[in-house]
GROMACS .gro file of C-alpha atoms in nm:
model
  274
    1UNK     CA    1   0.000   0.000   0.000
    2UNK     CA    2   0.127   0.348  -0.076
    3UNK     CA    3   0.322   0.482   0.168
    4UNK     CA    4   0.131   0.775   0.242
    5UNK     CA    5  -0.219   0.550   0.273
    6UNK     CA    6  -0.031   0.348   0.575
    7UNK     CA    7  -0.046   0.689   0.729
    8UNK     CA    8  -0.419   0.758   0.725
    9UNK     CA    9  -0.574   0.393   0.686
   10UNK     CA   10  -0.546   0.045   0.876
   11UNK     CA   11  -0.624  -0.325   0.729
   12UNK     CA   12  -0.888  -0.457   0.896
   13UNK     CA   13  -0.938  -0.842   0.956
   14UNK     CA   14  -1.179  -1.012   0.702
   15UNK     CA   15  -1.429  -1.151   0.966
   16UNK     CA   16  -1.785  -1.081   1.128
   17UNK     CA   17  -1.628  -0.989   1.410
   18UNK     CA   18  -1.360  -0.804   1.331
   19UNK     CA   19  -1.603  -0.571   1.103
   20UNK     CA   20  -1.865  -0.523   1.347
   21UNK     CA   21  -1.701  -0.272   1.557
   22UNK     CA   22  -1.646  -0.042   1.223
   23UNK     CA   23  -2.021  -0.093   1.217
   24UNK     CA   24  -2.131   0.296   1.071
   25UNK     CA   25  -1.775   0.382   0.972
   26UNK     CA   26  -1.685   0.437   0.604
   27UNK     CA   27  -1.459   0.168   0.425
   28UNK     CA   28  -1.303   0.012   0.157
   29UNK     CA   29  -1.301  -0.308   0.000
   30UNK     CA   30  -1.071  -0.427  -0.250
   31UNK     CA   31  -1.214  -0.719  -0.430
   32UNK     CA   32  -1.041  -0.993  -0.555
   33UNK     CA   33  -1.003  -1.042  -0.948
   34UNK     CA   34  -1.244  -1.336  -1.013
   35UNK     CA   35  -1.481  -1.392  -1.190
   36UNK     CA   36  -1.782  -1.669  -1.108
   37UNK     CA   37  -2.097  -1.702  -1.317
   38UNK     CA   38  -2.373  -1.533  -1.172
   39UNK     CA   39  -2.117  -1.358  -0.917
   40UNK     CA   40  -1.949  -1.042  -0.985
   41UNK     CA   41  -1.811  -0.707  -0.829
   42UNK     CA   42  -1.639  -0.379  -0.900
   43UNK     CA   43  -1.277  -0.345  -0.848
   44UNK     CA   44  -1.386  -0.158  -0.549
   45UNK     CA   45  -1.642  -0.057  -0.267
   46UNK     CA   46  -1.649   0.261  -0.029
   47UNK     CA   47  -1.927   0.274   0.173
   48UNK     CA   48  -2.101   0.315   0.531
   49UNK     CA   49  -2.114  -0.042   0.688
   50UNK     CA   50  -2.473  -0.131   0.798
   51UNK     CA   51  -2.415  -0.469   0.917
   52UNK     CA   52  -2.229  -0.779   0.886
   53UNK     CA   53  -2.469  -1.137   0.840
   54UNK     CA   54  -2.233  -1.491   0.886
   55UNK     CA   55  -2.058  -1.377   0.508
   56UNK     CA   56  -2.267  -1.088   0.393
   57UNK     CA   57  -2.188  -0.731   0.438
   58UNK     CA   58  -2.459  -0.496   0.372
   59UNK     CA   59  -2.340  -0.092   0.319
   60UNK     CA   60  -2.527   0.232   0.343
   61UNK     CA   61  -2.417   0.514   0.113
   62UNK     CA   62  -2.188   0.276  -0.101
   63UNK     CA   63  -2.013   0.383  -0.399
   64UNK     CA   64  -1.817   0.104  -0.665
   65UNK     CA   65  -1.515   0.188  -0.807
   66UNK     CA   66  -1.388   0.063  -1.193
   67UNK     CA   67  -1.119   0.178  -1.335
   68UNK     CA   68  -1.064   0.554  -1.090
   69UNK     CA   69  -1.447   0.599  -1.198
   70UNK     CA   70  -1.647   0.583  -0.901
   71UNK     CA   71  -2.010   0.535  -0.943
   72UNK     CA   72  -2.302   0.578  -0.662
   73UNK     CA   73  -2.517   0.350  -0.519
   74UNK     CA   74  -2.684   0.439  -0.265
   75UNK     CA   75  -2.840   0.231  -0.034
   76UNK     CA   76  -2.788  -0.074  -0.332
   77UNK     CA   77  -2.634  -0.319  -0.045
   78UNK     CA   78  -2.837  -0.185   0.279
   79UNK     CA   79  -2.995  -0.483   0.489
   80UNK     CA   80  -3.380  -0.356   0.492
   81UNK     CA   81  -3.653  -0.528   0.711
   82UNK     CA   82  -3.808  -0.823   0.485
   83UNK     CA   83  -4.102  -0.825   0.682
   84UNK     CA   84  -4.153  -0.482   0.488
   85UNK     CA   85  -4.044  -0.525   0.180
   86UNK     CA   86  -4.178  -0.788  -0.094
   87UNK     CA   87  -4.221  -1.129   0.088
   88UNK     CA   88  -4.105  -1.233  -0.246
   89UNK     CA   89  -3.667  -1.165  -0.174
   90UNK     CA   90  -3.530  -1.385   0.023
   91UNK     CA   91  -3.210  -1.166   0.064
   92UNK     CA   92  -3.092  -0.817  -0.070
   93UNK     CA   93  -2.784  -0.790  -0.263
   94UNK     CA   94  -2.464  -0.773  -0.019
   95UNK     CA   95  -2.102  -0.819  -0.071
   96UNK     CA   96  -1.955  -1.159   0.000
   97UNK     CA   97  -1.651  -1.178   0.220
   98UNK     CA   98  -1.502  -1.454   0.036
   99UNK     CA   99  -1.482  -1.229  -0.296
  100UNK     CA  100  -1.330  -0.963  -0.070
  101UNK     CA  101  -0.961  -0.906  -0.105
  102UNK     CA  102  -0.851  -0.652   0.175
  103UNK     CA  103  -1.058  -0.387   0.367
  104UNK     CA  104  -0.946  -0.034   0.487
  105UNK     CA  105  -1.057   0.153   0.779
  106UNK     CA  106  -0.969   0.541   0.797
  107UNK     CA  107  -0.750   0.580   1.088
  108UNK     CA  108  -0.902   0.901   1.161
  109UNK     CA  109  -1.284   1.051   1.211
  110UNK     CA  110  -1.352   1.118   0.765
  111UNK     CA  111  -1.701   1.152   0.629
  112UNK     CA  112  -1.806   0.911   0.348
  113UNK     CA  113  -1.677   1.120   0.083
  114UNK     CA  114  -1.302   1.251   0.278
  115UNK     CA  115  -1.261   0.882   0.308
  116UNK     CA  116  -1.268   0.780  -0.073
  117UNK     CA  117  -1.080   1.127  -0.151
  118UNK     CA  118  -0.797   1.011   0.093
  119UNK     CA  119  -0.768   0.695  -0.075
  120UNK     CA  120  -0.747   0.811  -0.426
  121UNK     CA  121  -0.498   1.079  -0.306
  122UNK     CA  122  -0.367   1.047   0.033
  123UNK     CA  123  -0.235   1.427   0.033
  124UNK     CA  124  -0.598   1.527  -0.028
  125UNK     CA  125  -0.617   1.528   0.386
  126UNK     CA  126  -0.392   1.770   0.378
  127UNK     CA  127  -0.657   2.016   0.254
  128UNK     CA  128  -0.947   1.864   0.461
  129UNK     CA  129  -0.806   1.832   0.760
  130UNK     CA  130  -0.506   2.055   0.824
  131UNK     CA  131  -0.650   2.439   0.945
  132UNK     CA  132  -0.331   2.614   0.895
  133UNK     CA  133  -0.279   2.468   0.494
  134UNK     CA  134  -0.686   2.577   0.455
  135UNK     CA  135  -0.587   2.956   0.593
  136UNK     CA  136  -0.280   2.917   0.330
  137UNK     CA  137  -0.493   2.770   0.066
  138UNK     CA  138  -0.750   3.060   0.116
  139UNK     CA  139  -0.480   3.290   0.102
  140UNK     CA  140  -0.360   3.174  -0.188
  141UNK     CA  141  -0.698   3.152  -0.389
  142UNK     CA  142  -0.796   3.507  -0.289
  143UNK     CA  143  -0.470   3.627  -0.411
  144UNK     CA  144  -0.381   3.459  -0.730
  145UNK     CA  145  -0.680   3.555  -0.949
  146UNK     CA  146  -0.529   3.881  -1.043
  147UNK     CA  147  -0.178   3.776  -0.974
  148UNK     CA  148   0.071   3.867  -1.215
  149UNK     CA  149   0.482   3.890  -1.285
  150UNK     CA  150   0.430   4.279  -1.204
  151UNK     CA  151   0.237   4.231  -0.871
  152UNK     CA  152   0.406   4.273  -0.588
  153UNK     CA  153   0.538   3.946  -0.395
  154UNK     CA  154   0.256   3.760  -0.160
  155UNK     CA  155   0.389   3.568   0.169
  156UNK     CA  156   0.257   3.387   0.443
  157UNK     CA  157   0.407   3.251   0.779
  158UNK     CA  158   0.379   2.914   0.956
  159UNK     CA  159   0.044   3.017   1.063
  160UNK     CA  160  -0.064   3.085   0.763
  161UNK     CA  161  -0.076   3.438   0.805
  162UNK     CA  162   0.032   3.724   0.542
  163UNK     CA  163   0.354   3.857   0.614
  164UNK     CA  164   0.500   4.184   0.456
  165UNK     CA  165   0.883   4.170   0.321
  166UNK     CA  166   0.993   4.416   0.558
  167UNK     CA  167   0.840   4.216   0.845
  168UNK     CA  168   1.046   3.896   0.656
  169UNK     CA  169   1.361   4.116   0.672
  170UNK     CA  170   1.282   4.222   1.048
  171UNK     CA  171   1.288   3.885   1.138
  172UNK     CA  172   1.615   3.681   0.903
  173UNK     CA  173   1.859   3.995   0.895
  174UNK     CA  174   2.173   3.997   1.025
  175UNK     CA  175   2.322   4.375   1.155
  176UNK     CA  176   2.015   4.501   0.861
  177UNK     CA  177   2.203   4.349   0.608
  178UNK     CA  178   2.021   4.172   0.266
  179UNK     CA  179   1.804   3.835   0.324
  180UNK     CA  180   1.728   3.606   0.036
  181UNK     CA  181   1.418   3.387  -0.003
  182UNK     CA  182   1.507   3.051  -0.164
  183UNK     CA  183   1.239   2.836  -0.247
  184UNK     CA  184   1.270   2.480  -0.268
  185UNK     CA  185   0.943   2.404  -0.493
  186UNK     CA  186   0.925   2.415  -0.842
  187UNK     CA  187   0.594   2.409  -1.038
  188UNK     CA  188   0.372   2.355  -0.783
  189UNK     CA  189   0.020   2.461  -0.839
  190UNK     CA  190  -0.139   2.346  -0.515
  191UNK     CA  191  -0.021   2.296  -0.184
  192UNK     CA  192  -0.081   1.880  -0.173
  193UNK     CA  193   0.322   1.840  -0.170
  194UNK     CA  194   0.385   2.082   0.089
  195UNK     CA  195   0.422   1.842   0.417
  196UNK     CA  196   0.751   1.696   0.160
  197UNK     CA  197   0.904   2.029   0.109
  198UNK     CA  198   0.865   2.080   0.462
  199UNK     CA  199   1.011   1.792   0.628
  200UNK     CA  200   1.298   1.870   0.357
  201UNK     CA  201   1.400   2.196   0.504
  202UNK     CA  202   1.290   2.126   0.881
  203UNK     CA  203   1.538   1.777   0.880
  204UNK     CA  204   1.789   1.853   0.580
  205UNK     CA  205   1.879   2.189   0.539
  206UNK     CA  206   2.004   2.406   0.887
  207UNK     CA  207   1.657   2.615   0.873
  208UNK     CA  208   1.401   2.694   1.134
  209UNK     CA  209   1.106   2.905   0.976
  210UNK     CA  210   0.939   2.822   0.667
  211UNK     CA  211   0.757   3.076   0.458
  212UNK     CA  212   0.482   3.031   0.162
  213UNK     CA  213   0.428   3.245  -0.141
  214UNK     CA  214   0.305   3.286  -0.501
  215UNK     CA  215   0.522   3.327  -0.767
  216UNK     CA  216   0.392   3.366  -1.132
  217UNK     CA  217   0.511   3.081  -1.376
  218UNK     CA  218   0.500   3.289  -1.716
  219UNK     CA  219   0.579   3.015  -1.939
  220UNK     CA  220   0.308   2.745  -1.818
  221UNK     CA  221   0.097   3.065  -1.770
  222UNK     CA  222  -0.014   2.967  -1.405
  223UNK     CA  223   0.018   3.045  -1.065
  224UNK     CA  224   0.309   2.861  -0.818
  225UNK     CA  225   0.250   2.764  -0.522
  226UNK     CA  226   0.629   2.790  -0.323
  227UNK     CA  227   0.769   2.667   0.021
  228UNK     CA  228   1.042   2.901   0.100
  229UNK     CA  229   1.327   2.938   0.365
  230UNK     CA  230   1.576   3.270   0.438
  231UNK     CA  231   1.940   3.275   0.428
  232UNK     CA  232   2.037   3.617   0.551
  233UNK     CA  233   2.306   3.726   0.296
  234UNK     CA  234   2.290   3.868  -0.068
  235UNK     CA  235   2.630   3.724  -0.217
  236UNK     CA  236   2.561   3.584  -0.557
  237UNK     CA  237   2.783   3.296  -0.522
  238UNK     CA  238   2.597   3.207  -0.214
  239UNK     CA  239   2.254   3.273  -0.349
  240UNK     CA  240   2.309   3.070  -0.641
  241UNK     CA  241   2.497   2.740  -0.437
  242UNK     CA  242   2.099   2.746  -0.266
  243UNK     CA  243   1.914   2.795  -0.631
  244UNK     CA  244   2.138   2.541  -0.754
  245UNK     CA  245   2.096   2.277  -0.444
  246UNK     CA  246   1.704   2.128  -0.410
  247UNK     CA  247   1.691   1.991  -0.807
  248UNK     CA  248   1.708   1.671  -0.639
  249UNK     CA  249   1.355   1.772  -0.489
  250UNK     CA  250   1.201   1.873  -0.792
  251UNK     CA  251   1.294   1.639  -1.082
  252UNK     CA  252   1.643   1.800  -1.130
  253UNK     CA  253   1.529   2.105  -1.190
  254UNK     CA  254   1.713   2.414  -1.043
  255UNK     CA  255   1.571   2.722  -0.935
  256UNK     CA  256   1.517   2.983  -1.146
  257UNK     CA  257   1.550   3.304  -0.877
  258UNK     CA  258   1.571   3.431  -0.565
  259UNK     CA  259   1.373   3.702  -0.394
  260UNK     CA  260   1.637   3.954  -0.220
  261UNK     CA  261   1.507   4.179   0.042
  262UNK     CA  262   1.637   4.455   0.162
  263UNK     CA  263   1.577   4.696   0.500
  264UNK     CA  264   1.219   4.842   0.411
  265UNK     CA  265   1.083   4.546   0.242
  266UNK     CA  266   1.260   4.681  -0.117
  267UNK     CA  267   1.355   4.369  -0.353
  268UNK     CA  268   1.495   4.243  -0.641
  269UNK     CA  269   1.560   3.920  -0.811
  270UNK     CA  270   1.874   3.706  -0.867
  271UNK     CA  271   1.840   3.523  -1.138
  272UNK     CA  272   1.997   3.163  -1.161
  273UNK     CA  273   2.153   3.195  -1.539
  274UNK     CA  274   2.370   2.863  -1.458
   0.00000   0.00000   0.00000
């Protein structure tokens, strides 16, 4: 299982008992790749489980899976009350267990839909359930629609609050001298990647604070998304050892500038012309 997925979902045994006490908790089942006449299944299941009969497991709210395409259900594979229905069905259609590959319980409290979102793409819990990436993420959003190569620069702290450059400066400078802003991203267009970058600076490079900003990519015409750190010193040779040291991070590609600020929030760019 993707590394990631161990982080946000456990397997759960394949038996009554074990799947009773998820009883009302959203799962997945991975079906095995068999087919038997009169018997078959998607690739997948997510749903709400209702209840669990000797080998039948009925789901509320289930979805099926085929291919990435997820299609809804409903209540398809709910146990009803036969005395109420048509004395006609013996049984409602259920899931077997023995056609049932592996199940997945969230390790955490996710609706329905969070659940089949983290699954698809583990680093979509980053935006659902991380408060200080959805202040960022806001940030971002309401400041990239009109953002452009001549607007001015757009940072935010840890906490996901704007910062101004002078404040930045204020904070990295040395004696007032020069800071420059290195980011380690490249062509990042959301912030799903950011716990990566993160770790990156926080456990490999000597740097405490971490910084986020927009930068506009002109020649894919969008909007990045960076994770940036400080180094408090203008020197070209210096700036451009940093530009030149994260391609490892970003499928060998260097990075094109840095942001130099100076006392008052001024700036200009470096540009890495290696």
């Amino acid at each position: 299982m993707n590394n990631n997925r161990n982080d946000i979902f456990v397997k759960i045994e394949k038996n009554a008992e074990s799947l009773e006490s998820y009883r009302d908790f959203p799962l997945i089942f991975i079906m095995k790749d068999i087919v038997i006449e009169h018997e078959y299944y998607s690739e997948m299941y997510v749903g709400i489980l209702d209840c669990v009969e000797g080998h039948r497991i009925y789901l509320k709210d289930a979805f099926e899976i085929n291919e990435g395409n997820s299609t809804y259900l409903g209540n398809e594979f709910k146990k009803w009350d036969l005395t109420r229905e048509d004395s006609t069905i013996n049984e409602f259609p259920h899931i077997k267990l023995e056609f049932i590959d592996t199940i997945y319980a969230s390790k955490l409290k996710l609706t329905l839909e969070q659940t089949w979102n983290a699954w698809s793409d583990p680093r979509d819990l980053i935006r659902t359930n991380n408060p200080i990436y959805q202040k960022i993420q806001r940030g971002f959003s309401e400041n990239e629609v009109d953002f452009t190569e001549k607007s001015q620069p757009v940072y935010f702290d840890e906490e996901g609050d704007r910062i101004s450059l002078k404040k930045i400066h204020e904070i990295e400078s040395k004696n007032g001298k020069p800071v420059s802003m290195i980011a380690v991203t490249r062509q990042q267009y959301d912030i799903s990647d950011f716990p990566k970058y993160e770790k990156y600076i926080e456990n490999d490079l000597p740097y405490e604070r971490i910084y986020y900003g927009l930068w506009p990519d002109a020649e894919n015409k969008k909007i990045e998304y960076d994770v940036l750190y400080v180094i408090p010193t203008d020197n070209y040779e210096e700036v451009l050892n940093h530009l030149n040291a994260h391609d490892q991070m970003n499928k060998g590609m260097p990075q094109k500038m840095a942001l130099v600020v100076f006392s008052g929030g001024n700036y200009e760019i470096i540009e890495n012309r290696l």
